[in-house]
Short mmCIF file of C-alpha atoms in Angstrom, two decimals:
data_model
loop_
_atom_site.label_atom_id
_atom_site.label_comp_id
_atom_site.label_asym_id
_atom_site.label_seq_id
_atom_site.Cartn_x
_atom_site.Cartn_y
_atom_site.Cartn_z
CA UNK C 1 0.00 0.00 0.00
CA UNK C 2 1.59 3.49 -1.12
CA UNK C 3 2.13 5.83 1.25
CA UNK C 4 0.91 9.58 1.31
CA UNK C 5 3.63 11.82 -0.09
CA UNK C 6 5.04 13.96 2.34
CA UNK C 7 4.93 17.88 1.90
CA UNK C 8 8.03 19.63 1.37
CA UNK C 9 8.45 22.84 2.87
CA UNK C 10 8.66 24.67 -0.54
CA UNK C 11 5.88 23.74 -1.80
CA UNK C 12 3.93 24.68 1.65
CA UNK C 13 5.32 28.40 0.80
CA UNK C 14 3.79 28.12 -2.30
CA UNK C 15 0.68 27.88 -1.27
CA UNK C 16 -0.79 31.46 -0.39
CA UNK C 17 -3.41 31.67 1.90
CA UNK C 18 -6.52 33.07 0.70
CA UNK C 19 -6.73 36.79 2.72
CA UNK C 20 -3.79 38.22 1.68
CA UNK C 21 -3.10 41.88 2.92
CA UNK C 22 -3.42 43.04 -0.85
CA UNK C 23 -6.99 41.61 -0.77
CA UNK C 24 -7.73 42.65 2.59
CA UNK C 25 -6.87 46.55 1.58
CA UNK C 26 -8.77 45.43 -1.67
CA UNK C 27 -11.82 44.92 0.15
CA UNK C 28 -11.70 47.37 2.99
CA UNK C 29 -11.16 50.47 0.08
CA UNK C 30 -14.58 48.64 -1.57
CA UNK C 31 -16.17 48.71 1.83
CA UNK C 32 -15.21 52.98 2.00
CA UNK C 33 -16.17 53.59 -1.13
CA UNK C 34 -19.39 51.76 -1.51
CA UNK C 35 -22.07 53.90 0.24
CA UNK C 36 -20.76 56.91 -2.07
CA UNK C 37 -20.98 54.27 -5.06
CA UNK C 38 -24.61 53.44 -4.45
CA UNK C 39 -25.49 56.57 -3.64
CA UNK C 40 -24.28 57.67 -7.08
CA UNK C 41 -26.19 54.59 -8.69
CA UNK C 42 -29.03 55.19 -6.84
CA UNK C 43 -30.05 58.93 -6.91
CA UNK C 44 -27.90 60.14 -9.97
CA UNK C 45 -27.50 57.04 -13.22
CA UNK C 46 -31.04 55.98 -12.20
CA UNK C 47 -33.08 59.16 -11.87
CA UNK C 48 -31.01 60.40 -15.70
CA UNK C 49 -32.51 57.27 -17.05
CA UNK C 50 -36.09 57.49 -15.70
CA UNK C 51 -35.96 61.36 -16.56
CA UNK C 52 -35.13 59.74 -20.71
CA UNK C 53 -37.47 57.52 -19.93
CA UNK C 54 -40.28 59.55 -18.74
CA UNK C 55 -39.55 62.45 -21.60
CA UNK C 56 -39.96 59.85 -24.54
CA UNK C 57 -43.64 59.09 -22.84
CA UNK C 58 -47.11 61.30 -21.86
CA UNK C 59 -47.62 60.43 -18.54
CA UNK C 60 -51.76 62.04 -17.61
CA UNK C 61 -51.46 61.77 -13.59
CA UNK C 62 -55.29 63.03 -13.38
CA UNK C 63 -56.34 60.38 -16.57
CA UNK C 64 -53.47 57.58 -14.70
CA UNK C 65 -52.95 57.31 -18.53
CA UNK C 66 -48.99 56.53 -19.61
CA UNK C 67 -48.32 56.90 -23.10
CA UNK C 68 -45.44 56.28 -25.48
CA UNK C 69 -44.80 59.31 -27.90
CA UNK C 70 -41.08 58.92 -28.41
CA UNK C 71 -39.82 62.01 -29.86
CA UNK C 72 -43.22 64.17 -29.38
CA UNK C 73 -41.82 66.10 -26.50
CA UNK C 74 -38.49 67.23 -27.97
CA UNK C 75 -40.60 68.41 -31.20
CA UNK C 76 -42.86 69.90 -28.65
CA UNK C 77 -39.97 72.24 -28.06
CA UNK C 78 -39.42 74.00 -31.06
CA UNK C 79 -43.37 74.60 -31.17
CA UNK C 80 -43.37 76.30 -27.53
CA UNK C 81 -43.81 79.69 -27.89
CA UNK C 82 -42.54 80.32 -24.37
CA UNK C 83 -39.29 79.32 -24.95
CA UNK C 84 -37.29 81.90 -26.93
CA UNK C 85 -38.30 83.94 -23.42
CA UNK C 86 -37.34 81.36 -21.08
CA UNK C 87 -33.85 81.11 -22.98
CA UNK C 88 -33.22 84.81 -23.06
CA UNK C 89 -34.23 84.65 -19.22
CA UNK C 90 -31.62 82.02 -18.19
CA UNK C 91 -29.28 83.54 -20.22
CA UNK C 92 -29.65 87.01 -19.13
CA UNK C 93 -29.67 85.82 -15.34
CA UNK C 94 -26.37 83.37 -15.60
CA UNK C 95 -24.64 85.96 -17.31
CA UNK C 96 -25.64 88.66 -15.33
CA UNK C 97 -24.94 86.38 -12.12
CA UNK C 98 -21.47 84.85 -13.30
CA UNK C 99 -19.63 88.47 -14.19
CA UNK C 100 -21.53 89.82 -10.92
CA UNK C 101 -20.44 87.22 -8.66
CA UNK C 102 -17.21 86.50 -9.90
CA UNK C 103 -15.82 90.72 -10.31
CA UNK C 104 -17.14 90.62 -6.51
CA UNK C 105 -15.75 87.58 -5.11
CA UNK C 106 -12.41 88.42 -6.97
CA UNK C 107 -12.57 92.36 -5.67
CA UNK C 108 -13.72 91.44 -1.77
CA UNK C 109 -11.05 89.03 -1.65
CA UNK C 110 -8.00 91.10 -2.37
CA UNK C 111 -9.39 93.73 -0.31
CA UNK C 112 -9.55 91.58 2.70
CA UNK C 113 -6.16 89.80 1.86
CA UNK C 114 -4.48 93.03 3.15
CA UNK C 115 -3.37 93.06 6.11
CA UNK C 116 -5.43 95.51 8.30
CA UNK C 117 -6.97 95.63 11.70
CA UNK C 118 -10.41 93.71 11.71
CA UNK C 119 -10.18 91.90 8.27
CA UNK C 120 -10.69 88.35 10.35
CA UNK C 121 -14.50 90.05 10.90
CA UNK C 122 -15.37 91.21 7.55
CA UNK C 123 -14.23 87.66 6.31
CA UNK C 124 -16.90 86.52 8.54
CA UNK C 125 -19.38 88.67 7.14
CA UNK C 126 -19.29 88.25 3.58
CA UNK C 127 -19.27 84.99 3.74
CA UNK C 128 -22.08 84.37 6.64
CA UNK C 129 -24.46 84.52 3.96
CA UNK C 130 -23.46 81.50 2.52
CA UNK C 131 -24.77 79.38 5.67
CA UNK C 132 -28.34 81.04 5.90
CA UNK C 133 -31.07 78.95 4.47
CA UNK C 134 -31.86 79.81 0.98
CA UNK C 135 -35.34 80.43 1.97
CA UNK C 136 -34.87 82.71 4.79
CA UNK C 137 -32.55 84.50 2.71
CA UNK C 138 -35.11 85.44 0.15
CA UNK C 139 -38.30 86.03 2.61
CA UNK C 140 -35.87 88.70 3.99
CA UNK C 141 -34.89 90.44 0.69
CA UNK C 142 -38.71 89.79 -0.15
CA UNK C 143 -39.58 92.01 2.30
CA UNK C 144 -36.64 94.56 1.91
CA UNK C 145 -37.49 95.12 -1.73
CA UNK C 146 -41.77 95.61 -1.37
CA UNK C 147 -42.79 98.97 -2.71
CA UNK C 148 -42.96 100.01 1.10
CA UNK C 149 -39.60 98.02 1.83
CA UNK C 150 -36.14 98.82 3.45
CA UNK C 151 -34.69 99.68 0.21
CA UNK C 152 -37.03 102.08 -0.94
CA UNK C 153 -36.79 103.88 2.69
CA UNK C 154 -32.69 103.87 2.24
CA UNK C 155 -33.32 105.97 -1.27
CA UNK C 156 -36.28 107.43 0.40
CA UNK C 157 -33.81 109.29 2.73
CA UNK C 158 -32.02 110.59 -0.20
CA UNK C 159 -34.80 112.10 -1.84
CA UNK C 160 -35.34 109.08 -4.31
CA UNK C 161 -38.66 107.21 -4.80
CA UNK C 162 -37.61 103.61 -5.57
CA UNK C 163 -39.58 101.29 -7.58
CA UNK C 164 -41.91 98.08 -6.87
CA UNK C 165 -38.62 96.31 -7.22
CA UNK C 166 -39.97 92.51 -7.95
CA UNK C 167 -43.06 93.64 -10.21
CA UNK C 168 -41.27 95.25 -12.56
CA UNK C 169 -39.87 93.05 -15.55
CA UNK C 170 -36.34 94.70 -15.98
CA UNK C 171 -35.91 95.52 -11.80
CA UNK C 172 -37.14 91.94 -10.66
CA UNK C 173 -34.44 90.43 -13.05
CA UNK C 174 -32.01 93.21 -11.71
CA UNK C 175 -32.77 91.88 -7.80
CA UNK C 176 -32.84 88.27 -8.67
CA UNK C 177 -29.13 88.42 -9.89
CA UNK C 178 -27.94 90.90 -6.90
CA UNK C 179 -29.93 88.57 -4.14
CA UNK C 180 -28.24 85.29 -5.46
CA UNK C 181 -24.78 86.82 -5.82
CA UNK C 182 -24.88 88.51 -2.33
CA UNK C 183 -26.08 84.77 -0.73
CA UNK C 184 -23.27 83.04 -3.26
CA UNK C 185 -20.38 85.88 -3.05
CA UNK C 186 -18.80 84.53 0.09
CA UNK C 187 -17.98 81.17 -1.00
CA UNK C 188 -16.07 81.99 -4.10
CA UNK C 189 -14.48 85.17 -2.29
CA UNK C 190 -13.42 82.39 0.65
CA UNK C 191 -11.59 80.33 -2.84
CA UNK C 192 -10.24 83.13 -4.00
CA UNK C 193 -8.60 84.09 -0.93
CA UNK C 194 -7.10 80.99 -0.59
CA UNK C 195 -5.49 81.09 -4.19
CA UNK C 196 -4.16 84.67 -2.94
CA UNK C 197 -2.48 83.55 0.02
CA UNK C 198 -0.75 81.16 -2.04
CA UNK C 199 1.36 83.74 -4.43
CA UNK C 200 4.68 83.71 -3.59
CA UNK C 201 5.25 87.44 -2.19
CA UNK C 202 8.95 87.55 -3.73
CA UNK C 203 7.45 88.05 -7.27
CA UNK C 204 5.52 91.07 -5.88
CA UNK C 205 8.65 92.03 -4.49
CA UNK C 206 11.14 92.00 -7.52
CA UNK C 207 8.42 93.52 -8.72
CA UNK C 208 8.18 96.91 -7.05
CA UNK C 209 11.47 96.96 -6.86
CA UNK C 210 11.47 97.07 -11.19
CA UNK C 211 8.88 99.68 -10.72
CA UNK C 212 5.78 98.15 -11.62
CA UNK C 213 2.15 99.86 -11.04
CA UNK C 214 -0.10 97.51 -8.82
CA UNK C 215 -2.71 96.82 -11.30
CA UNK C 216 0.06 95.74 -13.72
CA UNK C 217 1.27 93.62 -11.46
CA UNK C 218 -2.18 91.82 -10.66
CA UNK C 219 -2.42 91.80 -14.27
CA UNK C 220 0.70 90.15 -15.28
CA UNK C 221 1.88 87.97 -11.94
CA UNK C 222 -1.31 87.30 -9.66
CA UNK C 223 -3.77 86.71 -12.34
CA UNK C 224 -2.06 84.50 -13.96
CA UNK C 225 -1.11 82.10 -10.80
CA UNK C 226 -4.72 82.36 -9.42
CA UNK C 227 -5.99 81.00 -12.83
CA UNK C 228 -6.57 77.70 -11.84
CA UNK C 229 -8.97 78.55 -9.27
CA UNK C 230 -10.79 81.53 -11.55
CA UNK C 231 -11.57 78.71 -14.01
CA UNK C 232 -13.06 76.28 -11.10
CA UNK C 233 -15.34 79.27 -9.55
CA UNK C 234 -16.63 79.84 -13.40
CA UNK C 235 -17.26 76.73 -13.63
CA UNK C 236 -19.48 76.11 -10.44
CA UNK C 237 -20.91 79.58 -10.86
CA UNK C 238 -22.17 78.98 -14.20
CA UNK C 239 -23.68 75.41 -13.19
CA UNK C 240 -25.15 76.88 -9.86
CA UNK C 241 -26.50 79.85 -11.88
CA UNK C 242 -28.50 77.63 -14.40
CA UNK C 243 -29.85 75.48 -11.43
CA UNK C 244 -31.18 78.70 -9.34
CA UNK C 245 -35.08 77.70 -8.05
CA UNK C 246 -35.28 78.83 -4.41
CA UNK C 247 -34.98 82.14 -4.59
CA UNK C 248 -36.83 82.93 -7.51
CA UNK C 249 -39.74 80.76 -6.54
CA UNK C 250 -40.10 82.98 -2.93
CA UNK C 251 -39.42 86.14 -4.67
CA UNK C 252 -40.96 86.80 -8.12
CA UNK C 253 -42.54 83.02 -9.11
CA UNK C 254 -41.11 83.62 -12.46
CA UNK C 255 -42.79 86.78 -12.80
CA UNK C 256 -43.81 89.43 -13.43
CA UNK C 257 -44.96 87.94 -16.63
CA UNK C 258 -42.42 85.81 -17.93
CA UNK C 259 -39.66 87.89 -17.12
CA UNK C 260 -37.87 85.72 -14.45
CA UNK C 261 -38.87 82.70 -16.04
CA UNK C 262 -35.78 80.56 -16.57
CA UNK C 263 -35.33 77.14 -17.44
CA UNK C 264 -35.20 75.56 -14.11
CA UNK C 265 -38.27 77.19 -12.60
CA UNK C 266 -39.83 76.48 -16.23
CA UNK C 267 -39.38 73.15 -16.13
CA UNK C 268 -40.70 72.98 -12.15
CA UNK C 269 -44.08 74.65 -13.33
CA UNK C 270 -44.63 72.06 -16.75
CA UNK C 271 -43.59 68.91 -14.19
CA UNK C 272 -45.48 70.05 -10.93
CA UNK C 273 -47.88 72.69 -11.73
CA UNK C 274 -49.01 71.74 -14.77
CA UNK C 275 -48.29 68.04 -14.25
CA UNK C 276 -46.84 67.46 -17.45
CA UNK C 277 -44.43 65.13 -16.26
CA UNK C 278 -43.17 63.86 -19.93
CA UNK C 279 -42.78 67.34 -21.33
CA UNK C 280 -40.89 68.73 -18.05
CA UNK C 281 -38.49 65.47 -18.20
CA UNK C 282 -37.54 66.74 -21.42
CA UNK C 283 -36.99 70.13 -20.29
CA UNK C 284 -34.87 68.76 -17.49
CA UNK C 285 -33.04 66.86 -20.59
CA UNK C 286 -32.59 69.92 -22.11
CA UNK C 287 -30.96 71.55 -18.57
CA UNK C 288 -28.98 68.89 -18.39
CA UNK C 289 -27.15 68.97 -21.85
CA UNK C 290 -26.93 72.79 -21.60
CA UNK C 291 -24.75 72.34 -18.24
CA UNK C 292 -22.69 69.57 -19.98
CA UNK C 293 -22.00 71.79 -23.00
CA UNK C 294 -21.14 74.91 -21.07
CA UNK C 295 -18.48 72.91 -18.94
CA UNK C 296 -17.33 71.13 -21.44
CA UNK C 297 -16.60 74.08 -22.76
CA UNK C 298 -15.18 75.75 -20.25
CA UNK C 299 -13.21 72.68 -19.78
CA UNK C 300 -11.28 72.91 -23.24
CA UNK C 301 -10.61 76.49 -22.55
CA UNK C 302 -8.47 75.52 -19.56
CA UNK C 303 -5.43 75.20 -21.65
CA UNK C 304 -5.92 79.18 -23.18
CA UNK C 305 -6.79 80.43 -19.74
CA UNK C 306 -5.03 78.50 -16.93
CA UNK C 307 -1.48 79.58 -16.45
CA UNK C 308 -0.27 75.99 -15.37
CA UNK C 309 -1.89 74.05 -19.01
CA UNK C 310 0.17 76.33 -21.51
#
């Protein structure tokens, strides 16, 4: 009767054992990483497909009626009459917001990068804003820009009769953008501050020393080194100024008329006013590629603009 081979040492060593630290790191990175992951799944690549889904379908809540149309809605867009308003709306408020915002931000943060008694307080207050509740935010301007409202006393006081600020087309459109950079300012003057700080001070320096003005030297040394973060803040202006609901719901409701209309709040009154759920998914389509577009765009720019990508 043969007897069992015996097991040399070397080939004991070659056998691994299953856990390996490699694997063990393997799996304890998966375990970190998974409640993001499903989160993503869950409330981002799901909802985008349901949104496609619902937008190629008329969905009747009252009739309980779902109906395939495929590409009715998307036609449905060119027909809108409303549109060619609600575009020049959203346009007219990013843009308005983004230069606003960003000229600000940009301004409040080299003036409080000086070195002066009590800068560590107005830091505090310009960016404070940023914390309060959207909502509260706007029931307080609400109230400051009625006919009979704290801005109106403020001109008052200077002999100036101020306007019905939110029920007039061209001022309403005016306050929206100066509300939402006012609540928004801080946080990109709170970047930009950072991205100051970090310019060496010996180019400033050799500077002055050559003679150079100050604004030529912002121009030619500090601009250039902060570019990296100018092109970030663009880019998460521009995306937070085309997604903008809050305040303009509190405020004007996308009035008066149509004037503060824009695409977000136009696709929140077709979805859950109107309950045209199939024709708002398609407007939220339509949001969607717009944002992509624009920082895409953006994107590709980085190597014309940002210092560093030349």
């Amino acid at each position: 009767m043969a007897s069992a081979k015996p097991t040399t040492g070397m080939e004991g060593a070659r056998k691994r054992p299953f856990w390996t630290i490699q694997r063990k790191d393997h799996v304890t990175g998966l375990i970190f990483v998974a409640p993001q992951f499903i989160g993503i799944i869950t409330f981002v690549f799901v909802p985008l497909i349901l949104v496609f889904y619902y937008s190629m379908h008329e969905w009747n809540v009252l009739a309980g009626t779902f109906t395939f149309v495929g590409s009715e809605n998307y036609e449905e867009l060119f027909r809108d009459r409303a549109m060619p308003g609600v575009l020049a709306a959203t346009a007219i408020f990013s843009l308005g917001l983004v230069v606003l915002n960003i000229s600000l931000a940009l301004l409040l943060a080299v003036l409080v990068n000086q070195k002066l008694t009590g800068m560590s307080v107005f830091r505090t207050l310009f960016f404070s804003p940023v914390v309060v509740s959207v909502v509260a935010w706007a029931i307080v301007w609400r109230f400051l820009l009625q006919s009979n409202g704290g801005i109106n006393g403020l001109l008052y006081m200077v002999g100036i009769e101020g306007p019905n600020w939110l029920r007039l087309p061209h001022t309403a459109m005016i306050s929206l953008i100066v509300v939402q950079t006012f609540k928004s300012v801080g946080l990109n003057m709170v970047l930009f501050l950072a991205a100051l700080q970090g310019v060496p001070r010996e180019l400033h320096e050799a500077a002055r020393v050559d003679g150079v003005p100050p604004f030529k030297q912002f121009y030619r040394i500090t601009l250039p080194l902060i570019s990296p973060t100018l092109m970030l803040v663009s880019i998460v202006t521009i995306v937070g100024a085309l997604q903008v609901f809050g305040q303009i719901e509190v405020l004007t409701q996308g009035g008066p008329g149509t004037s503060t209309t824009v695409l977000v709040y136009y696709f929140y009154q077709q979805a859950f006013q109107f309950l045209n759920f199939g024709y708002g998914s398609t407007l939220s389509i339509i949001l969607l590629g717009i944002v992509a577009l624009l920082t895409y765009a953006q994107w590709q720019l980085r190597r014309k603009v940002v210092f560093y990508e030349h």
